[in-house]
Amino acid sequence: MRRLAWAALIAGIAAASVWQHLDLVRVGYDLERLRDERTQLLGQHHALLIEQASLESLDRIETIAVRELGLRSPRPGQVVVVRRESPSLPGEIRVAQEGDLGFRP
Amino acid sequence: MGSAREVRRARWGPIRWRVWLIGLIVTAGFGLIGVRLVVLHVIKGPDLARRAERQHLRNVPLEGGRGMILDRNGAILAASLDLPSVYALPPQMEDPAATARRLAELLGESPRELAGRLSEHKGFVWLARGVDPRIGREIQRLSLPGVGVVPESQRMYPKRRLLANLIGFAGVDHRGLEGLELRYDPVLRGGKGWLLLDRDGAGRYLLASGIYGTAPERGRNLVLTIDEVIQYIAERELAKAVQASGAASGSVIALEPRTGAIYAMAVYPSFNPNAVSAASPEAWRNRVITDLFEPGSSLKAIVVAAALEEGVIHAGDRFPCLEGAIPVAGGAIRDTHPCAGEISLEDVVRRSSNVGVVQIARRLGPSRLYRYLEDFGFGRSTELGLQGESPGLLRPPSAWSPRSPDSLAIGQEVGVTGLQLARAFAAIANGGWLMRPYVVAEVRDESGNTLARFGPQVLRRVISGETGAATARLLTGVTDPEGTAHRAAIGGYTVAGKTGTAQKIDPRTGRYTGGKVVASFVGFVPAEDPALLVAVVIDEPKGDAWGGTIAAPVFRAIAQDALRYLRVPPDRDTARLRLDPESVRVGAPVAEKAA
């Protein structure tokens, strides 16, 4: 009886070990698949950003606006700017030198 | 007993000797094997391991994507995209002809040509690089033996021609070849990666799709000071002007005069960096920084600023007209506009009087004239840092002829680039500070974190703020109705600027040609607190070829749209700029609604 119990215990441990190993392999495959999927989705996102940039080309937009939608630039008097948006840079900006980039021309 | 032992010895003696011999041979054999093992594993081990690795592993180099180039608002101007590349391992193919037939249509190649490539005695062959992602997926779905697909980085310019001459382009090996792509190649270029392919004992490759020895690393992003909208406006108006005037080429630079940040750098003719080989190398040139020209009358603004700074002229001064011609060494310099009696300083600038400005330059003297031209940055690089930038041409006084000071006063005998001229005018506009122009604002990593930031840099002060303001006031006269650049005037804004029309020198004869000119206009607006400076240079326009007729309207068209875009309010005549009720319909009036 005792021998049987020992045999069952050893078989159980062996089975658990095999199951754990198989599960590790399965999780590894899942991880790899998800990593591939992530890479693919990032690539798609990047491709879509480039396509968006291409579609936002101003020559294309102006052509559509003028030829298809019949829009035109506002005449003097149709636009009144009341506040200037200064492009000045914030004070905390440190002026970087080219050496900061890790290379010199 | 003794005899039994002798009998045994007599029987076994020769056998024992043989056993010893065999034992010795076996031991020696094992000893040799042991020595050989030590030699192979310990002494030659590392070298043999390397050789074995070389035999069964093959590294296929892969490039990490180059970083993006963005405008100041984050619009993508250049980016790398991972596109599928298709490769073949011919030794693993069972039927190269059948494989070629299935791939030919997808890759747009003839089956015979493809089959020929698949039958080559090579272990690895690229079939197509950078194909459409849909085609890549389709080929992967086919699961053809010996055919694999890996992602490879390709350079794309989604805005096509926009800013092409500044951005430049990168080659198929992912190295920058022109423009910013070349200058900032070490920043933009990603780290190399390797695709590891394993080879079995028969020398056949085992496919390893997507398994990298080292994953390639993406490069860093550049954020420019360029504004896509202003760049587009500049390119659109420049192209119109060059085409309408039949000119050979043209360039425009727009910058923020207080900081030296470049908003736009337009060149015509240009090229599409997505199809570099379709354009001639001539079109790749960034003429704003490479092409030299004599500025002509544009330089008078610098001469007047220098004379005001030195106190040799003052507002209200008058100069004799000399009947429109002033004697100089070897002849005379004449005015193109009629003048009688005297001409005021304001009119010297407004009407671009050669006679007047030569007298001003003579009051200044040759050495001070040279010093100011040098201080304003002529004759040396602007330090923008791009390859191919010309330092310009400003000869030292020791190399001058007796006529040189008078010629320099009217913008001859000096070669400048569009950027140099713009920067010198920016110093007048911003109160005397000569700025280092810059086009790269930031370097960011892939996640958008800022790694380095670039800002305005003052090189030196060339004139005082008062002189700058006084010169700017004089330059506003140029865009008056009587000025040479009345076509540069913009309703509601005071525009300061100067026209230039310089004859070109024939390189064969070394003399000025009759018909060929460079027409230019440099202006800033609003004159007292400038937000924008635009320099327009048109090379060899035909017909009525003057800076005021060819270049000034381009300035107006660009500045008008750019000021509206930058939300710069008008600085004068605002009463006339009240909303026009006829043209603006925000909502229908109550009475109309009731009706």
XYZ file of C-alpha atoms in Angstrom:
700
model
C 0.000 0.000 0.000
C 2.801 2.316 0.976
C 4.661 1.467 -2.225
C 1.581 2.295 -4.243
C 1.277 5.647 -2.504
C 4.897 6.454 -3.274
C 4.451 5.448 -6.896
C 1.343 7.641 -7.178
C 3.188 10.570 -5.596
C 6.132 10.221 -7.966
C 3.806 9.850 -10.957
C 1.888 12.938 -9.811
C 5.047 14.991 -9.465
C 6.214 13.809 -12.883
C 2.848 14.664 -14.429
C 2.861 18.109 -12.788
C 6.362 18.717 -14.028
C 5.437 17.691 -17.584
C 2.250 19.782 -17.414
C 4.217 22.773 -16.157
C 6.759 22.355 -18.914
C 4.064 22.049 -21.579
C 2.259 25.068 -20.172
C 5.499 27.037 -20.275
C 5.931 26.095 -23.915
C 2.316 27.083 -24.646
C 2.703 30.437 -22.886
C 5.947 30.949 -24.790
C 4.143 30.380 -28.078
C 1.334 32.740 -26.993
C 3.881 35.367 -26.027
C 5.674 35.061 -29.340
C 2.375 35.242 -31.225
C 1.328 38.354 -29.297
C 4.729 39.926 -29.854
C 4.393 39.283 -33.583
C 0.884 40.711 -33.496
C 2.116 43.803 -31.664
C 4.908 44.298 -34.202
C 2.419 43.878 -37.033
C -0.043 46.350 -35.467
C 2.725 48.883 -34.820
C 3.753 48.511 -38.449
C 0.155 49.035 -39.564
C -0.130 52.096 -37.311
C 3.065 53.489 -38.798
C 1.830 52.802 -42.321
C -1.466 54.525 -41.546
C 0.365 57.564 -40.145
C 2.325 57.846 -43.385
C -0.832 57.418 -45.444
C -2.516 60.101 -43.337
C 0.452 62.419 -43.914
C 0.178 61.782 -47.628
C -3.580 62.428 -47.649
C -3.023 65.649 -45.678
C -0.667 67.016 -48.341
C -1.647 70.616 -48.828
C -1.529 70.472 -52.623
C -4.108 67.672 -52.523
C -6.291 69.504 -50.002
C -6.131 72.756 -51.952
C -7.002 70.998 -55.195
C -10.052 69.370 -53.594
C -11.051 72.594 -51.829
C -10.841 74.740 -54.952
C -11.904 72.356 -57.738
C -14.376 70.056 -56.003
C -15.758 72.152 -53.171
C -15.496 75.562 -54.828
C -13.781 77.165 -51.824
C -11.532 80.181 -52.181
C -9.088 82.165 -50.065
C -10.662 84.891 -47.925
C -10.365 88.409 -49.298
C -8.820 91.236 -47.281
C -11.449 92.292 -44.780
C -12.904 88.840 -44.387
C -10.372 87.867 -41.740
C -9.559 89.986 -38.703
C -6.733 88.827 -36.457
C -7.021 90.338 -33.026
C -4.159 88.614 -31.202
C -0.702 87.656 -32.321
C 0.498 84.192 -31.446
C 4.169 84.709 -30.862
C 6.413 81.831 -31.863
C 8.931 82.770 -29.174
C 10.482 79.870 -27.315
C 9.891 79.140 -23.621
C 12.532 80.437 -21.247
C 13.608 77.099 -19.802
C 14.843 75.764 -23.121
C 18.518 74.994 -23.073
C 20.269 75.660 -26.335
C 21.746 72.306 -27.320
C 25.067 72.002 -29.050
C 25.725 69.543 -31.832
C 27.903 67.443 -29.543
C 24.707 66.607 -27.599
C 23.631 64.383 -30.451
C 26.585 62.141 -29.984
C 28.234 63.077 -33.232
C 30.053 65.922 -34.865
C 29.909 66.787 -38.526
C 53.668 -28.210 -7.599
C 56.637 -26.688 -9.246
C 56.103 -28.595 -12.354
C 52.400 -27.575 -12.532
C 53.377 -23.926 -12.332
C 55.900 -24.398 -15.051
C 53.330 -26.146 -17.192
C 50.872 -23.254 -16.657
C 53.581 -20.698 -17.435
C 54.543 -22.615 -20.510
C 50.866 -22.677 -21.608
C 49.875 -19.107 -20.693
C 53.175 -17.252 -21.072
C 52.848 -16.294 -24.770
C 49.143 -15.429 -24.276
C 49.847 -13.074 -21.409
C 52.456 -11.347 -23.462
C 49.887 -10.920 -26.265
C 47.321 -9.553 -23.791
C 49.804 -7.003 -22.593
C 50.566 -6.071 -26.186
C 46.902 -5.680 -27.064
C 46.299 -3.686 -23.878
C 49.182 -1.430 -24.773
C 47.867 -0.908 -28.312
C 44.355 -0.175 -27.059
C 45.709 2.203 -24.420
C 47.896 3.937 -26.971
C 44.912 4.198 -29.345
C 42.721 5.712 -26.675
C 45.613 7.932 -25.687
C 45.906 9.236 -29.250
C 42.164 9.776 -29.407
C 42.387 11.639 -26.098
C 45.216 13.811 -27.383
C 43.247 14.493 -30.560
C 40.201 15.392 -28.505
C 42.245 17.828 -26.450
C 43.632 19.351 -29.652
C 40.186 19.635 -31.247
C 38.251 20.782 -28.189
C 40.748 22.782 -26.205
C 43.416 24.036 -28.566
C 41.502 24.381 -31.842
C 38.059 24.357 -30.230
C 37.060 28.031 -30.518
C 38.303 28.302 -34.095
C 36.544 25.118 -35.190
C 33.349 26.224 -33.450
C 33.455 29.463 -35.436
C 34.005 27.564 -38.656
C 31.112 25.245 -37.901
C 28.874 28.202 -37.132
C 29.858 29.802 -40.413
C 28.927 26.607 -42.205
C 25.476 26.149 -40.732
C 24.397 29.726 -39.896
C 23.979 32.621 -42.261
C 23.421 36.208 -41.199
C 21.262 38.347 -43.449
C 21.786 42.022 -42.516
C 18.622 44.065 -41.929
C 18.408 47.828 -41.469
C 16.497 49.445 -38.628
C 14.077 52.113 -39.797
C 15.456 55.628 -40.153
C 13.957 58.174 -37.815
C 11.223 60.485 -39.024
C 11.637 64.091 -40.134
C 8.777 66.234 -38.847
C 7.803 69.856 -39.325
C 7.453 72.113 -36.276
C 3.835 71.013 -35.800
C 4.602 67.312 -36.082
C 3.582 66.798 -39.731
C 5.510 63.850 -41.167
C 7.869 64.940 -43.943
C 9.958 61.770 -44.170
C 9.485 58.387 -42.552
C 10.539 54.803 -42.928
C 8.014 52.072 -43.351
C 8.580 48.369 -42.851
C 7.600 46.749 -46.122
C 7.818 43.043 -46.900
C 10.806 41.784 -48.843
C 10.605 38.391 -50.505
C 13.559 36.006 -50.590
C 14.163 32.496 -51.871
C 16.346 29.572 -50.795
C 16.797 27.723 -54.138
C 18.268 24.495 -52.658
C 15.020 23.972 -50.730
C 12.796 24.297 -53.789
C 11.234 21.221 -55.208
C 10.011 22.776 -58.444
C 11.520 26.202 -59.169
C 9.504 26.596 -62.386
C 6.191 26.008 -60.599
C 7.206 28.378 -57.785
C 8.171 31.014 -60.357
C 4.781 30.695 -62.080
C 2.941 31.261 -58.791
C 5.103 34.232 -57.783
C 5.475 35.934 -61.157
C 2.029 37.494 -61.242
C 2.217 38.700 -57.652
C 5.656 40.242 -58.145
C 4.940 41.597 -61.622
C 7.785 39.712 -63.253
C 7.973 37.285 -66.141
C 7.809 33.610 -65.024
C 10.806 32.711 -67.205
C 13.042 35.407 -65.720
C 11.981 34.508 -62.200
C 12.539 30.781 -62.818
C 16.032 31.626 -64.067
C 16.828 33.422 -60.815
C 15.407 30.570 -58.750
C 17.561 28.062 -60.614
C 20.800 29.900 -59.853
C 23.312 27.964 -57.791
C 22.954 30.247 -54.827
C 21.880 29.516 -51.309
C 19.954 32.774 -50.900
C 18.335 35.139 -53.428
C 16.319 38.338 -52.877
C 13.275 38.176 -55.168
C 11.719 41.567 -54.404
C 12.359 44.187 -51.755
C 9.835 46.614 -50.357
C 6.712 45.150 -51.955
C 3.108 46.087 -51.203
C 2.115 44.668 -47.768
C -0.889 42.900 -49.366
C 1.429 41.084 -51.788
C 3.695 40.135 -48.899
C 0.769 38.662 -46.965
C -0.447 36.776 -50.044
C 3.009 35.222 -50.614
C 3.204 34.250 -46.965
C -0.234 32.640 -47.248
C 0.946 30.521 -50.200
C 3.600 28.869 -47.942
C 5.781 27.977 -50.909
C 8.733 25.762 -49.997
C 11.956 27.751 -50.066
C 10.246 31.160 -50.234
C 10.193 33.537 -47.264
C 9.038 37.069 -46.431
C 10.779 39.439 -43.999
C 9.980 43.057 -43.161
C 12.515 45.623 -44.397
C 12.591 49.340 -43.877
C 11.894 51.649 -46.869
C 12.211 55.470 -46.914
C 9.026 57.351 -47.825
C 8.367 61.049 -48.409
C 4.597 61.414 -48.025
C 4.584 65.113 -49.018
C 6.413 64.289 -52.257
C 8.120 67.471 -53.586
C 7.488 69.579 -50.507
C 10.793 70.669 -48.973
C 12.619 68.071 -51.079
C 15.695 70.248 -51.614
C 16.218 70.722 -47.899
C 15.312 67.206 -46.746
C 17.308 65.528 -49.511
C 16.971 61.765 -49.695
C 18.393 58.454 -48.485
C 19.683 55.659 -50.696
C 18.625 52.014 -50.897
C 21.283 51.185 -48.319
C 19.419 53.478 -45.885
C 22.199 56.033 -45.791
C 21.471 59.721 -46.274
C 22.746 60.998 -49.607
C 21.568 64.626 -49.765
C 20.278 67.443 -47.571
C 19.213 66.837 -43.983
C 19.146 63.100 -44.648
C 22.890 63.298 -45.266
C 23.780 65.892 -42.636
C 21.900 64.164 -39.826
C 22.529 60.612 -41.015
C 24.166 59.519 -37.737
C 21.055 60.718 -35.855
C 18.428 59.385 -38.251
C 20.021 56.068 -39.067
C 18.815 53.114 -37.007
C 20.937 50.305 -35.630
C 21.555 47.299 -37.856
C 19.844 43.994 -37.165
C 20.506 40.469 -38.418
C 18.201 37.732 -39.593
C 19.667 34.339 -38.686
C 19.157 31.477 -41.118
C 20.110 27.935 -40.092
C 21.535 25.410 -42.569
C 21.178 21.659 -42.213
C 23.895 19.021 -42.817
C 23.047 18.903 -46.532
C 23.569 22.657 -46.759
C 19.860 23.450 -47.081
C 18.537 26.581 -45.378
C 15.885 26.236 -42.744
C 13.348 29.079 -42.926
C 13.428 31.386 -39.955
C 10.680 33.904 -40.717
C 10.656 36.704 -38.196
C 13.447 35.306 -36.036
C 16.157 37.890 -35.566
C 19.649 37.372 -34.342
C 19.510 41.025 -33.364
C 16.368 43.084 -33.924
C 17.116 46.276 -35.889
C 16.808 49.513 -33.912
C 14.847 52.513 -35.212
C 16.706 55.846 -35.595
C 15.896 59.106 -33.844
C 13.409 61.692 -35.120
C 14.253 65.225 -36.252
C 11.792 68.048 -35.605
C 12.391 70.993 -37.897
C 11.610 74.690 -37.524
C 9.988 74.435 -40.955
C 6.249 75.016 -41.069
C 4.550 72.803 -43.646
C 1.904 75.436 -44.397
C 4.336 78.323 -44.967
C 6.572 75.988 -46.969
C 3.625 75.023 -49.154
C 2.611 78.651 -49.680
C 6.206 79.575 -50.584
C 6.589 76.689 -53.043
C 3.206 77.377 -54.653
C 3.865 81.080 -55.207
C 7.465 80.535 -56.319
C 6.435 77.948 -58.905
C 3.758 80.300 -60.261
C 6.241 83.184 -60.556
C 9.024 81.156 -62.187
C 6.622 79.612 -64.692
C 4.893 82.930 -65.473
C 8.168 84.801 -65.983
C 9.887 81.998 -67.904
C 12.749 82.154 -65.412
C 15.431 79.492 -65.153
C 14.941 78.919 -61.439
C 13.980 80.567 -58.197
C 14.252 80.270 -54.455
C 12.483 81.591 -51.375
C 13.451 81.620 -47.752
C 11.112 82.613 -44.946
C 12.320 82.981 -41.392
C 11.468 84.383 -38.006
C 13.793 87.415 -37.849
C 14.143 87.534 -34.047
C 15.275 83.929 -33.657
C 16.677 82.900 -37.031
C 14.288 79.918 -37.111
C 13.636 79.006 -40.736
C 9.952 78.609 -41.621
C 10.352 77.764 -45.291
C 13.063 77.075 -47.826
C 11.582 76.710 -51.296
C 13.418 75.919 -54.512
C 12.115 75.686 -58.057
C 12.608 73.484 -60.031
C 12.471 70.762 -57.445
C 12.174 66.960 -57.460
C 10.228 64.107 -55.942
C 12.477 62.295 -53.442
C 10.339 59.155 -53.841
C 11.619 58.938 -57.422
C 15.065 60.488 -57.243
C 16.399 58.893 -60.390
C 13.643 60.544 -62.445
C 15.079 64.008 -61.704
C 18.399 65.427 -62.806
C 20.985 66.029 -60.065
C 20.659 69.722 -60.974
C 17.181 69.692 -59.426
C 18.463 68.210 -56.146
C 20.424 71.372 -55.329
C 19.278 73.529 -52.438
C 19.728 76.818 -54.274
C 18.982 78.882 -51.174
C 22.376 77.944 -49.766
C 24.391 76.842 -52.802
C 23.735 79.437 -55.500
C 25.648 82.684 -55.463
C 24.361 85.849 -57.068
C 25.158 89.534 -56.996
C 22.453 91.059 -54.798
C 22.347 94.361 -56.681
C 20.293 97.037 -54.984
C 19.250 94.777 -52.095
C 22.676 95.436 -50.628
C 21.936 99.166 -50.425
C 19.958 98.482 -47.244
C 23.137 97.197 -45.597
C 25.178 100.175 -46.817
C 22.573 102.621 -45.482
C 22.379 100.795 -42.113
C 26.178 100.913 -41.797
C 26.292 104.624 -42.657
C 23.522 105.399 -40.131
C 25.344 103.401 -37.450
C 28.578 105.272 -38.135
C 26.731 108.608 -38.075
C 27.915 109.650 -41.539
C 24.311 110.108 -42.701
C 21.152 111.141 -40.872
C 17.430 111.142 -41.541
C 16.622 114.169 -43.669
C 20.031 114.321 -45.385
C 19.945 115.273 -49.046
C 22.316 114.277 -51.831
C 22.983 115.868 -55.213
C 21.429 113.970 -58.125
C 24.433 114.756 -60.374
C 22.105 114.513 -63.346
C 21.655 110.824 -62.759
C 25.274 109.717 -63.161
C 28.188 109.637 -60.742
C 31.715 109.309 -62.132
C 33.574 106.243 -60.936
C 36.876 104.669 -61.938
C 36.586 103.549 -65.533
C 33.224 105.205 -66.251
C 30.071 106.212 -64.406
C 27.310 104.627 -62.368
C 23.876 105.782 -63.461
C 20.402 105.933 -62.011
C 17.537 104.185 -63.746
C 14.972 106.627 -62.352
C 15.006 110.320 -63.321
C 16.398 112.668 -60.698
C 16.933 116.421 -60.742
C 18.558 118.694 -58.157
C 18.766 116.855 -54.883
C 17.412 113.614 -53.563
C 16.564 112.906 -49.935
C 17.927 109.918 -48.016
C 14.383 108.548 -47.903
C 14.135 108.772 -51.697
C 17.597 107.259 -52.178
C 16.201 104.145 -50.541
C 12.644 104.421 -51.881
C 13.726 104.877 -55.496
C 16.900 102.808 -55.162
C 19.187 105.593 -56.323
C 22.605 104.330 -57.391
C 24.019 107.870 -57.422
C 22.810 108.510 -53.876
C 24.049 105.265 -52.369
C 27.499 105.582 -53.967
C 27.813 108.956 -52.212
C 26.751 107.326 -48.929
C 29.315 104.534 -49.376
C 32.028 107.124 -50.066
C 31.184 108.857 -46.768
C 31.534 105.487 -45.058
C 34.895 104.727 -46.666
C 36.202 101.405 -48.041
C 37.478 99.907 -44.775
C 34.260 100.532 -42.827
C 32.201 99.372 -45.792
C 34.135 96.109 -45.856
C 33.929 95.675 -42.082
C 30.143 96.069 -42.075
C 29.671 93.718 -45.006
C 31.750 91.162 -43.145
C 29.886 91.805 -39.878
C 26.547 91.299 -41.612
C 27.777 87.834 -42.525
C 28.731 88.159 -46.181
C 31.695 86.163 -47.439
C 31.354 83.356 -44.894
C 29.040 80.456 -44.188
C 25.892 81.081 -42.153
C 26.784 77.979 -40.095
C 23.448 76.405 -40.921
C 25.486 73.223 -41.090
C 24.264 71.763 -44.368
C 26.610 70.250 -46.917
C 27.162 72.338 -50.021
C 26.549 75.703 -48.408
C 28.509 78.389 -50.203
C 30.401 80.909 -48.071
C 29.677 83.577 -50.656
C 32.242 85.866 -52.193
C 33.549 89.019 -50.541
C 37.034 89.940 -51.560
C 39.275 91.709 -49.038
C 40.093 95.384 -49.737
C 43.614 94.348 -50.743
C 42.092 92.647 -53.800
C 39.823 95.576 -54.697
C 40.128 97.744 -57.781
C 39.650 101.542 -57.500
C 36.054 101.007 -58.604
C 35.270 98.230 -56.094
C 33.895 100.341 -53.193
C 31.460 102.089 -55.561
C 30.475 98.773 -57.161
C 29.947 97.154 -53.758
C 27.614 99.983 -52.754
C 25.224 98.955 -55.508
C 25.615 95.242 -54.823
C 28.177 94.329 -57.447
C 31.518 92.522 -56.979
C 29.990 90.554 -54.128
C 28.403 87.100 -54.266
C 25.753 86.147 -51.730
C 23.355 83.287 -51.114
C 19.671 83.801 -50.497
C 20.151 82.705 -46.888
C 22.980 85.195 -46.301
C 20.861 88.031 -47.663
C 17.877 87.007 -45.542
C 20.006 86.785 -42.403
C 21.530 90.235 -42.975
C 18.051 91.760 -43.363
C 16.932 89.871 -40.251
C 19.650 91.713 -38.325
C 18.146 95.029 -39.452
C 14.644 93.786 -38.593
C 15.431 92.503 -35.092
C 17.368 95.512 -33.846
C 20.873 94.619 -34.924
C 21.415 91.009 -33.817
C 23.056 88.717 -36.346
C 21.508 85.322 -35.671
C 22.705 81.884 -36.599
C 19.887 80.516 -38.766
C 18.700 77.076 -37.751
C 16.408 74.508 -39.227
C 16.479 71.647 -36.695
C 14.551 72.408 -33.517
C 14.651 69.082 -31.697
C 15.885 65.502 -31.757
C 13.429 62.991 -30.294
C 13.553 59.288 -29.660
C 11.022 56.821 -31.044
C 8.680 57.362 -28.101
C 8.685 61.135 -28.595
C 11.018 62.014 -25.710
C 13.189 65.037 -26.455
C 16.877 64.177 -26.557
C 18.219 67.561 -27.677
C 16.669 70.942 -28.322
C 18.102 73.736 -30.469
C 17.289 77.385 -30.043
C 18.255 80.814 -31.275
C 21.927 81.698 -31.196
C 23.210 85.245 -31.422
C 26.458 85.507 -33.325
C 27.086 89.213 -32.776
C 25.462 92.611 -32.710
C 26.128 94.464 -35.944
C 24.119 97.667 -35.472
C 22.236 99.283 -32.603
C 18.518 98.929 -32.086
C 18.010 102.604 -33.030
C 19.903 102.142 -36.295
C 17.903 99.019 -37.040
C 14.625 100.860 -36.437
C 15.751 103.861 -38.505
C 16.793 101.621 -41.404
C 13.519 99.706 -41.185
C 11.606 103.011 -41.389
C 13.562 103.954 -44.528
C 12.853 100.526 -46.016
C 9.097 100.925 -45.522
C 9.284 103.670 -48.158
C 10.269 101.067 -50.739
C 6.792 99.537 -50.580
C 5.034 102.936 -50.726
C 3.042 103.669 -53.882
C 6.089 105.602 -55.191
C 8.595 102.950 -54.105
C 10.289 100.418 -56.349
C 8.449 97.584 -54.590
C 4.922 98.961 -54.293
C 3.789 95.503 -55.445
C 5.117 94.073 -52.180
C 2.704 96.179 -50.105
C 0.138 94.282 -48.026
C -3.063 96.013 -46.919
C -3.051 96.705 -43.198
C 0.640 95.985 -42.665
C 3.766 98.114 -42.894
C 6.204 96.253 -45.077
C 9.922 97.060 -45.059
C 12.105 95.687 -47.793
C 14.417 96.252 -50.696
C 14.403 95.197 -54.286
C 17.429 93.996 -56.224
C 17.966 93.564 -59.939
C 21.465 92.459 -60.830
C 22.827 91.716 -64.254
C 24.485 88.333 -64.504
C 28.084 87.844 -65.471
C 28.710 85.685 -68.509
C 31.216 83.067 -67.268
C 32.769 82.860 -70.749
C 33.504 86.550 -71.168
C 33.630 87.650 -67.535
C 31.407 90.610 -68.472
C 27.862 91.541 -67.549
C 25.307 90.132 -69.966
C 22.645 92.387 -71.353
C 19.528 90.305 -70.883
C 20.100 87.956 -67.988
C 19.361 89.231 -64.498
C 18.689 88.003 -60.991
C 15.601 89.710 -59.586
C 15.207 89.717 -55.824
C 13.202 91.183 -52.991
C 13.823 90.853 -49.284
C 11.189 92.155 -46.903
C 9.951 91.878 -43.340
C 6.572 92.546 -41.834
C 5.231 94.210 -39.687
C 8.142 96.603 -40.053
C 8.326 97.741 -36.411
C 7.795 94.359 -34.771
C 8.539 91.842 -37.501
C 7.077 88.360 -37.324
C 8.156 87.214 -40.754
C 10.993 87.847 -43.181
C 10.827 86.569 -46.733
C 13.596 86.682 -49.348
C 12.651 85.923 -52.952
C 15.249 85.325 -55.669
C 14.233 84.715 -59.297
C 17.017 83.735 -61.680
C 16.885 84.886 -65.301
C 13.256 85.991 -65.562
C 12.161 87.108 -69.006
C 10.241 90.218 -69.986
C 9.795 93.025 -67.456
C 12.528 91.619 -65.266
C 12.919 93.784 -62.171
C 12.993 92.849 -58.533
C 9.972 95.085 -57.991
C 7.922 93.510 -60.774
C 8.952 89.848 -60.512
C 10.058 89.153 -56.925
C 8.024 91.693 -54.924
C 4.616 90.207 -55.902
C 5.861 86.778 -54.803
C 6.792 88.278 -51.439
C 3.337 89.808 -51.086
C 1.523 86.587 -51.995
C 3.577 84.541 -49.543
C 3.581 87.061 -46.703
C -0.152 87.794 -47.007
C -1.128 84.130 -46.548
C 1.610 83.431 -43.999
C 0.653 86.409 -41.808
C -2.947 85.241 -41.746
C -1.786 81.711 -40.914
C 0.555 82.974 -38.165
C -2.297 85.138 -36.806
C -0.291 88.336 -36.996
C -2.694 91.272 -36.605
C -2.377 94.265 -38.954
C -0.324 97.157 -37.634
C -1.872 99.981 -39.619
C -5.010 101.101 -41.430
C -7.070 98.862 -39.193
C -10.046 101.176 -39.663
C -10.204 100.020 -43.273
C -10.106 96.417 -42.230
C -13.403 96.228 -40.447
C -15.380 93.149 -41.301
C -16.895 93.418 -44.707
C -20.616 92.654 -44.108
C -21.117 91.861 -47.791
C -18.615 89.068 -47.797
C -18.911 87.655 -44.308
C -22.001 85.760 -43.290
C -21.556 84.345 -39.848
C -25.305 84.075 -39.338
C -28.324 85.544 -41.049
C -29.549 88.894 -39.578
C -32.676 88.763 -37.462
C -34.676 90.748 -40.037
C -33.771 88.272 -42.757
C -34.732 85.403 -40.529
C -38.099 87.046 -39.824
C -38.680 87.519 -43.536
